[in-house]
PDB file of N, CA and C in Angstrom:
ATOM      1  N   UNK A   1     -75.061   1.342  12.685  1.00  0.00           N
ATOM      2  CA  UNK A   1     -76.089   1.939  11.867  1.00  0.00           C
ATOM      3  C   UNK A   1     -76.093   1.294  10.484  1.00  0.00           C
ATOM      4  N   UNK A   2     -74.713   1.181   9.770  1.00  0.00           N
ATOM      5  CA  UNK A   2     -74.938   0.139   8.917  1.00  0.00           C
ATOM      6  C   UNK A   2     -75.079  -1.147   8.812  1.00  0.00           C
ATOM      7  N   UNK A   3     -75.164  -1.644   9.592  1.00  0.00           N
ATOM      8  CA  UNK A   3     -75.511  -2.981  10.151  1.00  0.00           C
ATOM      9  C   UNK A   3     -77.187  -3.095   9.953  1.00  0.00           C
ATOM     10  N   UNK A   4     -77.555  -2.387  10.781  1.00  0.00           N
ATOM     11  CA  UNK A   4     -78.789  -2.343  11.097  1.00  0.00           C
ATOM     12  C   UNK A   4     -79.851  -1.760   9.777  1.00  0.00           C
ATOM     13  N   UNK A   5     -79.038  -0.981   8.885  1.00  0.00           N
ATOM     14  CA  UNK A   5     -80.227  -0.428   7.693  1.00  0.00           C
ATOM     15  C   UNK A   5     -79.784  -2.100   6.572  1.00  0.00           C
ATOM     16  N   UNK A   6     -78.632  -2.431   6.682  1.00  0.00           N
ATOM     17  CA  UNK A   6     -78.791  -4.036   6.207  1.00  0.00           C
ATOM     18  C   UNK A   6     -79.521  -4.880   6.449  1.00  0.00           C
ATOM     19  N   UNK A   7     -79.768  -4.957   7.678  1.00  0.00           N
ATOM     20  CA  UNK A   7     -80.665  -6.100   7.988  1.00  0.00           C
ATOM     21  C   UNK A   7     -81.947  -5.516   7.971  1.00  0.00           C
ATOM     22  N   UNK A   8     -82.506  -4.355   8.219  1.00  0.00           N
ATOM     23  CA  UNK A   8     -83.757  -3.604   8.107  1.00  0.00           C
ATOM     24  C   UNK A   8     -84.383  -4.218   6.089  1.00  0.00           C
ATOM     25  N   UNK A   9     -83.022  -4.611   5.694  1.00  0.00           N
ATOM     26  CA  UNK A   9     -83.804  -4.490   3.931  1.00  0.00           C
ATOM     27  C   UNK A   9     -83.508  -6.000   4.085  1.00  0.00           C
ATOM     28  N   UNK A  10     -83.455  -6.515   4.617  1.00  0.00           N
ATOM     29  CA  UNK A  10     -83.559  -8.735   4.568  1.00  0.00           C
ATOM     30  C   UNK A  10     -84.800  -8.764   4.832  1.00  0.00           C
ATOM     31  N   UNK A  11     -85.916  -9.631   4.082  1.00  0.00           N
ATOM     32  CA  UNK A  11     -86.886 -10.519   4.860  1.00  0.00           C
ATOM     33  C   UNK A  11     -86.901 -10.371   5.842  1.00  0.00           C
ATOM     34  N   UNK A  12     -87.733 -10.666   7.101  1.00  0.00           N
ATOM     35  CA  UNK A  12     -87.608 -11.317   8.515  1.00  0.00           C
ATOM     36  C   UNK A  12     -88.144 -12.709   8.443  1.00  0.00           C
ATOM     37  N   UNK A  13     -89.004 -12.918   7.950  1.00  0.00           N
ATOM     38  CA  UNK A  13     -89.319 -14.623   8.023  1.00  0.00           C
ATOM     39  C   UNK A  13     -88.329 -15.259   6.731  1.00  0.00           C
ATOM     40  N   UNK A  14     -88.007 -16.666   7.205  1.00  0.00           N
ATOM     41  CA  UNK A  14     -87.102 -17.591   6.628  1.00  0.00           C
ATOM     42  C   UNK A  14     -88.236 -18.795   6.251  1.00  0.00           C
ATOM     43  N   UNK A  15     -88.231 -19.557   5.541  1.00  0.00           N
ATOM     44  CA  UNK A  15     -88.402 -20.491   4.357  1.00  0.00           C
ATOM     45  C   UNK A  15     -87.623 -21.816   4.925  1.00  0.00           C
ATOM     46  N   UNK A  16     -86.251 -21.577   5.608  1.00  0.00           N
ATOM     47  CA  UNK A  16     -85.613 -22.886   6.486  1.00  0.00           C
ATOM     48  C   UNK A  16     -84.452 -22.763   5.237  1.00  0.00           C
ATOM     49  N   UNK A  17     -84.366 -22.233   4.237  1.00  0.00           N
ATOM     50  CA  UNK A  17     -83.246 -22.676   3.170  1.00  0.00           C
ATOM     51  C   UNK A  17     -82.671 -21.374   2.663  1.00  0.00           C
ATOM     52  N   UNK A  18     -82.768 -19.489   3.248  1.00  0.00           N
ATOM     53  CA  UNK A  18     -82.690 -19.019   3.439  1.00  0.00           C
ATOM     54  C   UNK A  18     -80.843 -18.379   3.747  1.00  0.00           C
ATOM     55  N   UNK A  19     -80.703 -17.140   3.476  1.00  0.00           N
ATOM     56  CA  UNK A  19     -79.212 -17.010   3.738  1.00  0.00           C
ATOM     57  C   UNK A  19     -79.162 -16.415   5.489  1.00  0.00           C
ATOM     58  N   UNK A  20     -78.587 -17.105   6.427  1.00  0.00           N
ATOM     59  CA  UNK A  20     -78.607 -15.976   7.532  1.00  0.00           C
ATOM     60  C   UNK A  20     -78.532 -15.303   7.713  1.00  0.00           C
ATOM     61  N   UNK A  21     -78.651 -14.227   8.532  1.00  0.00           N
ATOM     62  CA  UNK A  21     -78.420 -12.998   8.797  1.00  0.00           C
ATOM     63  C   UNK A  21     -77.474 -12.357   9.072  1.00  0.00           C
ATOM     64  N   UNK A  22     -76.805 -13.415  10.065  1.00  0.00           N
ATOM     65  CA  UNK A  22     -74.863 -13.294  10.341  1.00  0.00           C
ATOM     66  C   UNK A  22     -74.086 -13.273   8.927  1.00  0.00           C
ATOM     67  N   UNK A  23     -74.664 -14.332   7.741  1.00  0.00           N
ATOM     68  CA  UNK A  23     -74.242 -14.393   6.698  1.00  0.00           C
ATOM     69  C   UNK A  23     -74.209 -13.288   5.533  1.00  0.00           C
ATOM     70  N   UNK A  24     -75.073 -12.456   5.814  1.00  0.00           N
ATOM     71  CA  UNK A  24     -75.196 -11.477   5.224  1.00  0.00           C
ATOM     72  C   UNK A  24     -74.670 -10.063   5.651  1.00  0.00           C
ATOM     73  N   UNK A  25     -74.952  -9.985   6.983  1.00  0.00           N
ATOM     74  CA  UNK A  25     -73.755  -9.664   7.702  1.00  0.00           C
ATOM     75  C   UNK A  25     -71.892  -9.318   6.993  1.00  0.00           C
ATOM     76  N   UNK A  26     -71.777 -10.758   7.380  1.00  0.00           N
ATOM     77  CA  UNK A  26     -70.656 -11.128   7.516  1.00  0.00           C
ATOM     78  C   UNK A  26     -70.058 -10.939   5.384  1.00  0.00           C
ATOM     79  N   UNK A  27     -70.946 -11.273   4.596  1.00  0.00           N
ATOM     80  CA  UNK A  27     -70.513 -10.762   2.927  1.00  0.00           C
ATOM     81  C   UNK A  27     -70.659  -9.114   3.044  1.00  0.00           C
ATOM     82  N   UNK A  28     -71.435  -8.501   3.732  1.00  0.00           N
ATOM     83  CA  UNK A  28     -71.438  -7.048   3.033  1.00  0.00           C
ATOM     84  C   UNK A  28     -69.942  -6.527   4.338  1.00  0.00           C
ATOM     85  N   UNK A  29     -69.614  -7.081   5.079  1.00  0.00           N
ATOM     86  CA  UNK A  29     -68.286  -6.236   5.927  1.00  0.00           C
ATOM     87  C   UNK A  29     -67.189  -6.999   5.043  1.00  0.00           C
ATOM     88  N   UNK A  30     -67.152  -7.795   4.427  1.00  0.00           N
ATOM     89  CA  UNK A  30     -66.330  -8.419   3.629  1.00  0.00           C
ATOM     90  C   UNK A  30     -66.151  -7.677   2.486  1.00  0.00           C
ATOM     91  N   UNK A  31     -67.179  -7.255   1.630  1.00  0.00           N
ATOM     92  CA  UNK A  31     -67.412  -6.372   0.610  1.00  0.00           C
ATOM     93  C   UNK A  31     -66.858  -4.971   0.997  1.00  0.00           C
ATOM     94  N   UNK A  32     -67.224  -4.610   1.787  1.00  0.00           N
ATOM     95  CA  UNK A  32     -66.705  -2.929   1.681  1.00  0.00           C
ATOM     96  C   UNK A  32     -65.306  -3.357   2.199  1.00  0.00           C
ATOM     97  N   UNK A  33     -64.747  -3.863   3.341  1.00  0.00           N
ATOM     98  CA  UNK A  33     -63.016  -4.387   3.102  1.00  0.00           C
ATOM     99  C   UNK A  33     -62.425  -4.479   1.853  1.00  0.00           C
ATOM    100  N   UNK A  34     -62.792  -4.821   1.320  1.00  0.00           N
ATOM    101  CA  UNK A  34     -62.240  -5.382  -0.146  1.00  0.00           C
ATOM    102  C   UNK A  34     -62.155  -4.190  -0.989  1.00  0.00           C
ATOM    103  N   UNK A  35     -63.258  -3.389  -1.059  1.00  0.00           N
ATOM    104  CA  UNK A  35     -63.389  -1.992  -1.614  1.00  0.00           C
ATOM    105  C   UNK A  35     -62.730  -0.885  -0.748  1.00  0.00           C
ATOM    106  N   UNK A  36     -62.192  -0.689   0.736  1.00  0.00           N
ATOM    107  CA  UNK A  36     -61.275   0.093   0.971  1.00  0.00           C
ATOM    108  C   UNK A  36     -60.268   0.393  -0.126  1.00  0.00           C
ATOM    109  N   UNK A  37     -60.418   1.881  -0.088  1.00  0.00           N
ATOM    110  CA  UNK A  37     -59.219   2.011  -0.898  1.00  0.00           C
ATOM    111  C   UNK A  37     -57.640   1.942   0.361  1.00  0.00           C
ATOM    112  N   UNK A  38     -56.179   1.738  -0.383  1.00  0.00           N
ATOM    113  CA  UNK A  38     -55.378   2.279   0.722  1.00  0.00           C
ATOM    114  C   UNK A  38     -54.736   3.757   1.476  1.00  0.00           C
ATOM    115  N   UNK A  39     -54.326   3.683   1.590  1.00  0.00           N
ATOM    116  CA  UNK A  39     -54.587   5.421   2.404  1.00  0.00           C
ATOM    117  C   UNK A  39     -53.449   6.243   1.828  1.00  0.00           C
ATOM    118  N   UNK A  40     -53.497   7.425   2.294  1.00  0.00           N
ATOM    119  CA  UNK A  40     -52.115   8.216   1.312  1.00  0.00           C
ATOM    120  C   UNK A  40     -50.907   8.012   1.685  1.00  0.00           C
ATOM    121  N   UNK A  41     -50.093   7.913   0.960  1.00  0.00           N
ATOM    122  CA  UNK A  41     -48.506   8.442   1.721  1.00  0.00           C
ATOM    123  C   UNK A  41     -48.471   9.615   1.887  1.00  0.00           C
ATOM    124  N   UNK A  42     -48.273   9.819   3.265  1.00  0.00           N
ATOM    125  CA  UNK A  42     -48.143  10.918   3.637  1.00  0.00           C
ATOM    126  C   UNK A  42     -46.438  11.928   3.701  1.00  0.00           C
ATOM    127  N   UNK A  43     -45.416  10.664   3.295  1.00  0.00           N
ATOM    128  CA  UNK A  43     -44.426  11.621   3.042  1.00  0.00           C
ATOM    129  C   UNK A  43     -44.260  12.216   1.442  1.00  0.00           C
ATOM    130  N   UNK A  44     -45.252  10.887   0.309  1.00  0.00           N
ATOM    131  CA  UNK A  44     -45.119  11.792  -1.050  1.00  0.00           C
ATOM    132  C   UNK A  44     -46.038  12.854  -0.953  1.00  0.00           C
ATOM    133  N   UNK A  45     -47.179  12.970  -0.124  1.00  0.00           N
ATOM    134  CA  UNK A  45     -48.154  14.101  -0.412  1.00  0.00           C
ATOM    135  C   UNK A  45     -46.992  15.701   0.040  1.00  0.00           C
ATOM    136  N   UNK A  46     -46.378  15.511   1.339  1.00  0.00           N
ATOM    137  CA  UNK A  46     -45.447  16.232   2.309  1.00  0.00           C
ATOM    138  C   UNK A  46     -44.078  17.016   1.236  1.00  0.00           C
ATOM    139  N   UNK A  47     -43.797  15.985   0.654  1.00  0.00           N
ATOM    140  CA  UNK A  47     -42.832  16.079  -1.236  1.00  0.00           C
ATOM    141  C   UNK A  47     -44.043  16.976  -1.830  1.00  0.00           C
ATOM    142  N   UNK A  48     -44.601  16.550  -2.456  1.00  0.00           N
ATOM    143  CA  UNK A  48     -45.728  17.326  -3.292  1.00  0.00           C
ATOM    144  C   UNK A  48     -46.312  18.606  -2.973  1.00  0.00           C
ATOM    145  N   UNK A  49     -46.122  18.771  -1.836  1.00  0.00           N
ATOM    146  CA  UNK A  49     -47.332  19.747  -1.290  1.00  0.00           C
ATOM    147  C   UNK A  49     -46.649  20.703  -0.189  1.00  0.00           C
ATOM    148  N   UNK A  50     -45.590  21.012  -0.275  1.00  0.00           N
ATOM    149  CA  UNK A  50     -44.444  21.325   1.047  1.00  0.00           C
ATOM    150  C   UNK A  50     -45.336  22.099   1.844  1.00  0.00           C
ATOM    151  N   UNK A  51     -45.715  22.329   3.158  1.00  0.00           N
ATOM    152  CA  UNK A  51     -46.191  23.531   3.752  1.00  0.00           C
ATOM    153  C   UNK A  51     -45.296  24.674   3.670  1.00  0.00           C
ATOM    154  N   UNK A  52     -45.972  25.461   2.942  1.00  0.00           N
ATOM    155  CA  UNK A  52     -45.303  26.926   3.243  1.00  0.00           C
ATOM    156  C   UNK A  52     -46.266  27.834   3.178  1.00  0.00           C
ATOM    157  N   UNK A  53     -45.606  28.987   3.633  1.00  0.00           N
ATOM    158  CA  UNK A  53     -46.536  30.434   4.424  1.00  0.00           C
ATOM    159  C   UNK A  53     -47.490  30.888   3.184  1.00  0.00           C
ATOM    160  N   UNK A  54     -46.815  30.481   1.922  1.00  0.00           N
ATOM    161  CA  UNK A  54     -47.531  31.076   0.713  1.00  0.00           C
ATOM    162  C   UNK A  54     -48.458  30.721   0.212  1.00  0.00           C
ATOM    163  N   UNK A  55     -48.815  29.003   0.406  1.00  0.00           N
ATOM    164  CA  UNK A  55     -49.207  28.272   0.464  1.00  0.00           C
ATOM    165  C   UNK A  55     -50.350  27.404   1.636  1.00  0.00           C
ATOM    166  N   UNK A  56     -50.785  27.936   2.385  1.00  0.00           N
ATOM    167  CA  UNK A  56     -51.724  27.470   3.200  1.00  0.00           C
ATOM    168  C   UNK A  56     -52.467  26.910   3.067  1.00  0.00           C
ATOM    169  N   UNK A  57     -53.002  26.453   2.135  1.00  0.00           N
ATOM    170  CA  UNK A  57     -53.835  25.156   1.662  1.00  0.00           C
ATOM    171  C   UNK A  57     -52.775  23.895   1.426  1.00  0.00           C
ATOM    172  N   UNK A  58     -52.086  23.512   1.645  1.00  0.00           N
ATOM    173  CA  UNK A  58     -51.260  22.815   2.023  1.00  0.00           C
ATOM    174  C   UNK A  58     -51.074  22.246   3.230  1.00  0.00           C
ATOM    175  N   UNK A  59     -51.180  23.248   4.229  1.00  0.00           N
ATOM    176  CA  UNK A  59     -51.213  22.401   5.192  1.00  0.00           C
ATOM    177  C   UNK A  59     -53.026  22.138   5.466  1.00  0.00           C
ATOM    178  N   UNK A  60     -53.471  22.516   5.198  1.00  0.00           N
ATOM    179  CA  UNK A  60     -54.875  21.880   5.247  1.00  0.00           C
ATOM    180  C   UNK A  60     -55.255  20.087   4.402  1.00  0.00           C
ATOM    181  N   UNK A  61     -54.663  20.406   3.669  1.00  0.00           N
ATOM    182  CA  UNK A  61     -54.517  18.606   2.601  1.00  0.00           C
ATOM    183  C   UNK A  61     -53.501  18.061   3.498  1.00  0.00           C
ATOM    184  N   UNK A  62     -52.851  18.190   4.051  1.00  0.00           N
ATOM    185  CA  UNK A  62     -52.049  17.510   4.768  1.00  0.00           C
ATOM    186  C   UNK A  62     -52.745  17.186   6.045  1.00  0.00           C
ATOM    187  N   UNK A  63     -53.502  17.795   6.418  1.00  0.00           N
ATOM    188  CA  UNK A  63     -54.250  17.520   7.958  1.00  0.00           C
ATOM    189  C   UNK A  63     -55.648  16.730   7.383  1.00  0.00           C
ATOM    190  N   UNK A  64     -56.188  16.311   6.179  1.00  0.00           N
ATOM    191  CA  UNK A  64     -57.087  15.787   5.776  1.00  0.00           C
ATOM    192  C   UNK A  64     -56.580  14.826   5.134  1.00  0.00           C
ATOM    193  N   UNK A  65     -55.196  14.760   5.146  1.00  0.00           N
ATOM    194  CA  UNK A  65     -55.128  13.027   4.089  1.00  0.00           C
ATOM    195  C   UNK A  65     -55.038  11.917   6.029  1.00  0.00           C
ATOM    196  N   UNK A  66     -54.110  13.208   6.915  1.00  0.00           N
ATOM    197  CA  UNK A  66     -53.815  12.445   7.967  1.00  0.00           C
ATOM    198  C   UNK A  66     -55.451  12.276   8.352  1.00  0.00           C
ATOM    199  N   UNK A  67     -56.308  12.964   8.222  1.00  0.00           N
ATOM    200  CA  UNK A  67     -57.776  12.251   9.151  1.00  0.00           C
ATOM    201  C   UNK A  67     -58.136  11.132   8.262  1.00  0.00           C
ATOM    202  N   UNK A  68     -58.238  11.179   6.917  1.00  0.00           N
ATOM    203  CA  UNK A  68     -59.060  10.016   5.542  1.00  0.00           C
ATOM    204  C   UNK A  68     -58.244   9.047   6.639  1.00  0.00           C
ATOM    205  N   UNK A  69     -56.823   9.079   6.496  1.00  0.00           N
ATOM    206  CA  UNK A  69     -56.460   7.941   6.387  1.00  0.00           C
ATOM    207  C   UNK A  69     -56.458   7.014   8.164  1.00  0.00           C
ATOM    208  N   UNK A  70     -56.917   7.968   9.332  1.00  0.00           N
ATOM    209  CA  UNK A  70     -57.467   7.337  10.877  1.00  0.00           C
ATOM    210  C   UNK A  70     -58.730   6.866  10.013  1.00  0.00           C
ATOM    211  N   UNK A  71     -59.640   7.523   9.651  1.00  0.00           N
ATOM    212  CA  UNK A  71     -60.719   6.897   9.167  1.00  0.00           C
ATOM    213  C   UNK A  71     -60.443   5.631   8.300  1.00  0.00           C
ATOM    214  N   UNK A  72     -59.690   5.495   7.289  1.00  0.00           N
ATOM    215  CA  UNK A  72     -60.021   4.161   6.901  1.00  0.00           C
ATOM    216  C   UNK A  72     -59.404   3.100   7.969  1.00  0.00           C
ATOM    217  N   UNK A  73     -58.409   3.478   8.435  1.00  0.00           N
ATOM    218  CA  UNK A  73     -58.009   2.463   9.591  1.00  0.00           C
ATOM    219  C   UNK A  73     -59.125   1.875  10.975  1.00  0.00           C
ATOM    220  N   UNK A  74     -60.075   2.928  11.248  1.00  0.00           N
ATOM    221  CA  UNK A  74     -60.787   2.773  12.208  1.00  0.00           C
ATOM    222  C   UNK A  74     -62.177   1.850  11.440  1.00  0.00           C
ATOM    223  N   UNK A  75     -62.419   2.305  10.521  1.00  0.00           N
ATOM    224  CA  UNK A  75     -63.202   1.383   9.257  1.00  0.00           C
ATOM    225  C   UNK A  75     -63.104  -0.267   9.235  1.00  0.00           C
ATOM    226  N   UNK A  76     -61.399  -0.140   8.350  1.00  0.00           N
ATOM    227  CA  UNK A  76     -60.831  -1.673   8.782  1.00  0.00           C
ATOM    228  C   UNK A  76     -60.894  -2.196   9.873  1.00  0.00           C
ATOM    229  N   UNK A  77     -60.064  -1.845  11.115  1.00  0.00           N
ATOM    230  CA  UNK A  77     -60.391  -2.641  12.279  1.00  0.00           C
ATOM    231  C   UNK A  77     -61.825  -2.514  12.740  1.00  0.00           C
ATOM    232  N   UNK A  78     -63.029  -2.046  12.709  1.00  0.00           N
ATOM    233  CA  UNK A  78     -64.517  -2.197  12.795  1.00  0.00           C
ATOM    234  C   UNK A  78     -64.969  -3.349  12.104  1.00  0.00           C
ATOM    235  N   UNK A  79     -64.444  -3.431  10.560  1.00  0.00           N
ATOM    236  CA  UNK A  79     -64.915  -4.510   9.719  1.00  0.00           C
ATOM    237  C   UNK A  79     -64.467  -5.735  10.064  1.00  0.00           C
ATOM    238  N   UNK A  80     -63.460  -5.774  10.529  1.00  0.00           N
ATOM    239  CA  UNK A  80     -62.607  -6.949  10.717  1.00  0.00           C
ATOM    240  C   UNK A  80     -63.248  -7.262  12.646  1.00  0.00           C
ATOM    241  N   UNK A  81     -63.555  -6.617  12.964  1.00  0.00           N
ATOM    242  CA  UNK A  81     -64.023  -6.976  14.792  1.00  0.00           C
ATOM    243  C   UNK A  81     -65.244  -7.337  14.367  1.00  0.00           C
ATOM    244  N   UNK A  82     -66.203  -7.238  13.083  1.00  0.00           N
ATOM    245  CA  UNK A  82     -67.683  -7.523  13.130  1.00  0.00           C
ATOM    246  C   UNK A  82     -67.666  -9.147  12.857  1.00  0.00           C
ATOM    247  N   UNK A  83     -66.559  -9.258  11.565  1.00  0.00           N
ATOM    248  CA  UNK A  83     -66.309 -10.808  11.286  1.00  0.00           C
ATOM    249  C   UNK A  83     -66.004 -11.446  12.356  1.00  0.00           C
ATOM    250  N   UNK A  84     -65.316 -11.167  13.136  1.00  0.00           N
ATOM    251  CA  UNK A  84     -64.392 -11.830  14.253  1.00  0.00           C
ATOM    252  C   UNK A  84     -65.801 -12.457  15.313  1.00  0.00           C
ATOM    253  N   UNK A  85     -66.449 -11.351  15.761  1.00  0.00           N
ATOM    254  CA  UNK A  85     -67.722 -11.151  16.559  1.00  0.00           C
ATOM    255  C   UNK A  85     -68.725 -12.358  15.651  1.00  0.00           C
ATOM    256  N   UNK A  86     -69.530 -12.379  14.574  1.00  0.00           N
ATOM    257  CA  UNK A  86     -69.874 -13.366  13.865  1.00  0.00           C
ATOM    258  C   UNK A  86     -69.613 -14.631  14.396  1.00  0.00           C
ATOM    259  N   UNK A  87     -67.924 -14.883  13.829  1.00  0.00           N
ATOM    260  CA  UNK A  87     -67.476 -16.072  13.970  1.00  0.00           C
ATOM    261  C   UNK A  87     -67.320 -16.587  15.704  1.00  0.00           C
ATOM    262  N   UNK A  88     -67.715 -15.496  16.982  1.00  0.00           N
ATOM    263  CA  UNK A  88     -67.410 -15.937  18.080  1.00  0.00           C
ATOM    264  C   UNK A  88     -66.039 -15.572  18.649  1.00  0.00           C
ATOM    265  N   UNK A  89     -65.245 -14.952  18.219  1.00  0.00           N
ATOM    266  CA  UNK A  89     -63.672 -14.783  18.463  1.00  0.00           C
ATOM    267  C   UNK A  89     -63.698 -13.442  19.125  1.00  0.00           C
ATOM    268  N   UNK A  90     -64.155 -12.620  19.806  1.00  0.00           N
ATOM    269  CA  UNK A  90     -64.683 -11.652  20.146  1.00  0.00           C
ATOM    270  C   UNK A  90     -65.612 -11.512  21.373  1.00  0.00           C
TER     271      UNK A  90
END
């Protein structure tokens, strides 16, 4: 889906001297890689934030740093399989 609202805002006709489409592509999955942030530690949050009974919002930040951080991983390896795919390695 983001792929596709990218290329939805490119031109469609080319000039012959033009940036490709793979190329453009291939800078904006490069761009948001680069802008990943890295993910939490989850044993300083676990220090910080102990679960206890008194405390139950605790274990809720603890079950949401563990999803952020499948999400940025599933992010990265997506970004990194689109380049790969581009270049043919895929």
């Amino acid at each position: 889906v983001l792929f596709e609202t990218v290329l939805s805002l490119q031109p469609k006709v080319s000039s012959g001297g033009g940036i490709r489409r793979e190329d453009v592509i291939e800078h904006t999955a490069q761009t948001i890689l680069e802008k990943l942030p890295p993910g939490w530690l989850l044993l300083d949050i676990m220090k910080a934030y102990p679960v206890m009974y008194e405390e139950s919002q605790n274990t809720v930040l603890q079950q949401e740093c563990i999803r952020y951080n499948r999400l940025l991983k599933v992010m990265k390896e997506s970004l990194v399989d689109v380049c790969k795919a581009l270049k043919g390695f895929v």
